[in-house]
Each structure stands twice: as C-alpha cells, then as structure tokens.
Amino acid sequence: MSEQGKLSRQEAGQRGGQARAEQLGHEGYVEMGRKGGQARAEQLGHEGYQEMGQKGGQARAEQLGTEGYQEMGQKGGQKRAEQLGHEGYQEIGQKGGQTRAEQLGHEGYQESRPTRY
C-alpha cells in the first residue's frame, strides 16, 4: 500500500486479478485465456499472428542463448518421446519420412539418402 493507506493502481489491479482468478478457478481461467487468445488471433489475422509468434520466439532465443535454446529443445524432445513411447515415436518418424519423400519426389528422395556401405 502507498504511504496514505490507499492502493496504487498497480496494487488494485493485482488484487482484482487475484480475486477474479479465485472466482474462476483453474479451468475458468484457462477458458478465459483461450477465448482471449482466439479473439486476438482474429484481430491480427494469420500473418499478424505469425509475425507476433516469430518476434516472441526470437526474443526468447535471445534470452536463452544458443545453449539454453538447445537444452530447451532437448527437454521438449525427451518429454514428447516419453509421451509417445517407442512405437509412437517410430510412427511419427515414419510419417515424417513419408512426407519428406513426397516433397522431394522419388528421384530426389533416392539422391538425398545416405549411402550405406
């Protein structure tokens, strides 16, 4: 509180936000965020939303640095592998390979494959 016993605008906002979060509960707060994100996406359009994401990703990469960004990627990959299990991870690898083969065409795929000895 400020010296005069009144709440600053920031303090009042924090208290109001905390009270609202308690009213809504976790699920309600998640739903409110989802609706807000959807409304913002509609305001910005596809390109604007994409640009916003790129700026956020670039800022995060600068915060983390190369090593931190690599570590984050490794942790994410490990978590995803745990979620999918061996068979699920194998399946997405096969789907990715199939998609890449279709992108390159039959001859391009053959040329890009590593030579086995």
PDB file of C-alpha atoms in Angstrom:
ATOM      1  CA  MET A   1       0.000   0.000   0.000  1.00  0.00           C
ATOM      2  CA  SER A   2       1.085   3.549  -0.565  1.00  0.00           C
ATOM      3  CA  GLU A   3       2.010   5.888   2.247  1.00  0.00           C
ATOM      4  CA  GLN A   4      -1.532   7.311   2.582  1.00  0.00           C
ATOM      5  CA  GLY A   5      -3.113   3.879   3.033  1.00  0.00           C
ATOM      6  CA  LYS A   6      -4.588   3.889  -0.477  1.00  0.00           C
ATOM      7  CA  LEU A   7      -3.892   1.250  -3.065  1.00  0.00           C
ATOM      8  CA  SER A   8      -1.898   2.238  -6.095  1.00  0.00           C
ATOM      9  CA  ARG A   9      -3.430   1.475  -9.462  1.00  0.00           C
ATOM     10  CA  GLN A  10      -0.993  -1.419  -9.864  1.00  0.00           C
ATOM     11  CA  GLU A  11      -1.823  -2.862  -6.435  1.00  0.00           C
ATOM     12  CA  ALA A  12      -5.557  -2.559  -7.075  1.00  0.00           C
ATOM     13  CA  GLY A  13      -5.150  -4.309 -10.417  1.00  0.00           C
ATOM     14  CA  GLN A  14      -3.180  -7.132  -8.841  1.00  0.00           C
ATOM     15  CA  ARG A  15      -5.782  -7.630  -6.130  1.00  0.00           C
ATOM     16  CA  GLY A  16      -8.610  -7.574  -8.643  1.00  0.00           C
ATOM     17  CA  GLY A  17      -6.822 -10.075 -10.846  1.00  0.00           C
ATOM     18  CA  GLN A  18      -6.190 -12.379  -7.921  1.00  0.00           C
ATOM     19  CA  ALA A  19      -9.831 -12.214  -6.818  1.00  0.00           C
ATOM     20  CA  ARG A  20     -11.002 -12.957 -10.370  1.00  0.00           C
ATOM     21  CA  ALA A  21      -8.640 -15.924 -10.630  1.00  0.00           C
ATOM     22  CA  GLU A  22     -10.053 -17.314  -7.377  1.00  0.00           C
ATOM     23  CA  GLN A  23     -13.625 -16.848  -8.663  1.00  0.00           C
ATOM     24  CA  LEU A  24     -12.969 -18.600 -11.961  1.00  0.00           C
ATOM     25  CA  GLY A  25     -10.748 -21.391 -10.706  1.00  0.00           C
ATOM     26  CA  HIS A  26      -8.108 -23.023 -12.878  1.00  0.00           C
ATOM     27  CA  GLU A  27     -10.447 -24.310 -15.598  1.00  0.00           C
ATOM     28  CA  GLY A  28     -12.279 -20.998 -15.884  1.00  0.00           C
ATOM     29  CA  TYR A  29      -9.016 -19.093 -16.095  1.00  0.00           C
ATOM     30  CA  VAL A  30      -7.774 -21.438 -18.841  1.00  0.00           C
ATOM     31  CA  GLU A  31     -11.030 -20.931 -20.759  1.00  0.00           C
ATOM     32  CA  MET A  32     -10.793 -17.159 -20.407  1.00  0.00           C
ATOM     33  CA  GLY A  33      -7.233 -17.253 -21.774  1.00  0.00           C
ATOM     34  CA  ARG A  34      -8.286 -19.451 -24.676  1.00  0.00           C
ATOM     35  CA  LYS A  35     -11.096 -17.070 -25.615  1.00  0.00           C
ATOM     36  CA  GLY A  36      -8.793 -14.064 -25.327  1.00  0.00           C
ATOM     37  CA  GLY A  37      -6.169 -15.716 -27.499  1.00  0.00           C
ATOM     38  CA  GLN A  38      -8.774 -16.623 -30.097  1.00  0.00           C
ATOM     39  CA  ALA A  39     -10.097 -13.041 -30.175  1.00  0.00           C
ATOM     40  CA  ARG A  40      -6.559 -11.671 -30.538  1.00  0.00           C
ATOM     41  CA  ALA A  41      -5.826 -14.084 -33.374  1.00  0.00           C
ATOM     42  CA  GLU A  42      -8.957 -12.872 -35.180  1.00  0.00           C
ATOM     43  CA  GLN A  43      -7.865  -9.236 -34.708  1.00  0.00           C
ATOM     44  CA  LEU A  44      -4.364  -9.826 -36.048  1.00  0.00           C
ATOM     45  CA  GLY A  45      -5.210 -12.264 -38.819  1.00  0.00           C
ATOM     46  CA  HIS A  46      -2.973 -15.134 -39.871  1.00  0.00           C
ATOM     47  CA  GLU A  47       0.017 -13.029 -40.938  1.00  0.00           C
ATOM     48  CA  GLY A  48      -0.113 -10.769 -37.879  1.00  0.00           C
ATOM     49  CA  TYR A  49      -0.361 -13.710 -35.519  1.00  0.00           C
ATOM     50  CA  GLN A  50       2.520 -15.408 -37.299  1.00  0.00           C
ATOM     51  CA  GLU A  51       4.645 -12.248 -37.026  1.00  0.00           C
ATOM     52  CA  MET A  52       3.848 -11.940 -33.316  1.00  0.00           C
ATOM     53  CA  GLY A  53       4.931 -15.543 -32.758  1.00  0.00           C
ATOM     54  CA  GLN A  54       8.181 -15.019 -34.647  1.00  0.00           C
ATOM     55  CA  LYS A  55       9.011 -11.922 -32.599  1.00  0.00           C
ATOM     56  CA  GLY A  56       8.271 -13.782 -29.367  1.00  0.00           C
ATOM     57  CA  GLY A  57      10.359 -16.758 -30.439  1.00  0.00           C
ATOM     58  CA  GLN A  58      13.264 -14.524 -31.414  1.00  0.00           C
ATOM     59  CA  ALA A  59      13.131 -12.681 -28.077  1.00  0.00           C
ATOM     60  CA  ARG A  60      13.053 -15.990 -26.198  1.00  0.00           C
ATOM     61  CA  ALA A  61      16.015 -17.315 -28.191  1.00  0.00           C
ATOM     62  CA  GLU A  62      17.985 -14.178 -27.312  1.00  0.00           C
ATOM     63  CA  GLN A  63      17.132 -14.628 -23.618  1.00  0.00           C
ATOM     64  CA  LEU A  64      18.209 -18.269 -23.570  1.00  0.00           C
ATOM     65  CA  GLY A  65      21.224 -18.087 -25.863  1.00  0.00           C
ATOM     66  CA  THR A  66      22.325 -20.956 -28.089  1.00  0.00           C
ATOM     67  CA  GLU A  67      22.999 -23.435 -25.291  1.00  0.00           C
ATOM     68  CA  GLY A  68      19.773 -22.640 -23.455  1.00  0.00           C
ATOM     69  CA  TYR A  69      17.728 -22.942 -26.644  1.00  0.00           C
ATOM     70  CA  GLN A  70      19.332 -26.309 -27.420  1.00  0.00           C
ATOM     71  CA  GLU A  71      18.646 -27.514 -23.888  1.00  0.00           C
ATOM     72  CA  MET A  72      15.005 -26.452 -24.145  1.00  0.00           C
ATOM     73  CA  GLY A  73      14.670 -28.373 -27.424  1.00  0.00           C
ATOM     74  CA  GLN A  74      16.252 -31.489 -25.965  1.00  0.00           C
ATOM     75  CA  LYS A  75      13.974 -31.403 -22.927  1.00  0.00           C
ATOM     76  CA  GLY A  76      10.951 -30.980 -25.165  1.00  0.00           C
ATOM     77  CA  GLY A  77      12.035 -33.867 -27.361  1.00  0.00           C
ATOM     78  CA  GLN A  78      12.592 -36.116 -24.357  1.00  0.00           C
ATOM     79  CA  LYS A  79       9.189 -35.252 -22.924  1.00  0.00           C
ATOM     80  CA  ARG A  80       7.496 -35.935 -26.259  1.00  0.00           C
ATOM     81  CA  ALA A  81       9.290 -39.270 -26.585  1.00  0.00           C
ATOM     82  CA  GLU A  82       8.077 -40.233 -23.092  1.00  0.00           C
ATOM     83  CA  GLN A  83       4.511 -39.293 -24.031  1.00  0.00           C
ATOM     84  CA  LEU A  84       4.520 -41.255 -27.289  1.00  0.00           C
ATOM     85  CA  GLY A  85       6.542 -44.274 -26.225  1.00  0.00           C
ATOM     86  CA  HIS A  86       8.806 -46.201 -28.586  1.00  0.00           C
ATOM     87  CA  GLU A  87       6.083 -47.241 -31.042  1.00  0.00           C
ATOM     88  CA  GLY A  88       4.540 -43.780 -31.205  1.00  0.00           C
ATOM     89  CA  TYR A  89       7.907 -42.149 -31.775  1.00  0.00           C
ATOM     90  CA  GLN A  90       8.654 -44.665 -34.512  1.00  0.00           C
ATOM     91  CA  GLU A  91       5.308 -43.904 -36.143  1.00  0.00           C
ATOM     92  CA  ILE A  92       5.879 -40.137 -36.312  1.00  0.00           C
ATOM     93  CA  GLY A  93       9.363 -40.782 -37.718  1.00  0.00           C
ATOM     94  CA  GLN A  94       7.874 -42.905 -40.479  1.00  0.00           C
ATOM     95  CA  LYS A  95       5.219 -40.277 -41.219  1.00  0.00           C
ATOM     96  CA  GLY A  96       7.878 -37.575 -41.374  1.00  0.00           C
ATOM     97  CA  GLY A  97       9.991 -39.671 -43.713  1.00  0.00           C
ATOM     98  CA  GLN A  98       6.988 -40.369 -45.926  1.00  0.00           C
ATOM     99  CA  THR A  99       6.102 -36.669 -46.103  1.00  0.00           C
ATOM    100  CA  ARG A 100       9.696 -35.752 -46.959  1.00  0.00           C
ATOM    101  CA  ALA A 101       9.809 -38.407 -49.678  1.00  0.00           C
ATOM    102  CA  GLU A 102       6.621 -36.975 -51.189  1.00  0.00           C
ATOM    103  CA  GLN A 103       8.065 -33.449 -51.089  1.00  0.00           C
ATOM    104  CA  LEU A 104      11.277 -34.485 -52.854  1.00  0.00           C
ATOM    105  CA  GLY A 105       9.711 -36.915 -55.303  1.00  0.00           C
ATOM    106  CA  HIS A 106      11.054 -40.400 -55.922  1.00  0.00           C
ATOM    107  CA  GLU A 107      14.350 -39.370 -57.545  1.00  0.00           C
ATOM    108  CA  GLY A 108      15.060 -36.556 -55.063  1.00  0.00           C
ATOM    109  CA  TYR A 109      14.464 -38.902 -52.184  1.00  0.00           C
ATOM    110  CA  GLN A 110      16.846 -41.505 -53.590  1.00  0.00           C
ATOM    111  CA  GLU A 111      19.568 -38.894 -54.124  1.00  0.00           C
ATOM    112  CA  SER A 112      19.331 -37.473 -50.599  1.00  0.00           C
ATOM    113  CA  ARG A 113      19.511 -40.839 -48.827  1.00  0.00           C
ATOM    114  CA  PRO A 114      22.842 -41.624 -47.185  1.00  0.00           C
ATOM    115  CA  THR A 115      24.978 -44.228 -48.893  1.00  0.00           C
ATOM    116  CA  ARG A 116      25.291 -47.436 -46.915  1.00  0.00           C
ATOM    117  CA  TYR A 117      28.482 -49.485 -47.036  1.00  0.00           C
TER     118      TYR A 117
END
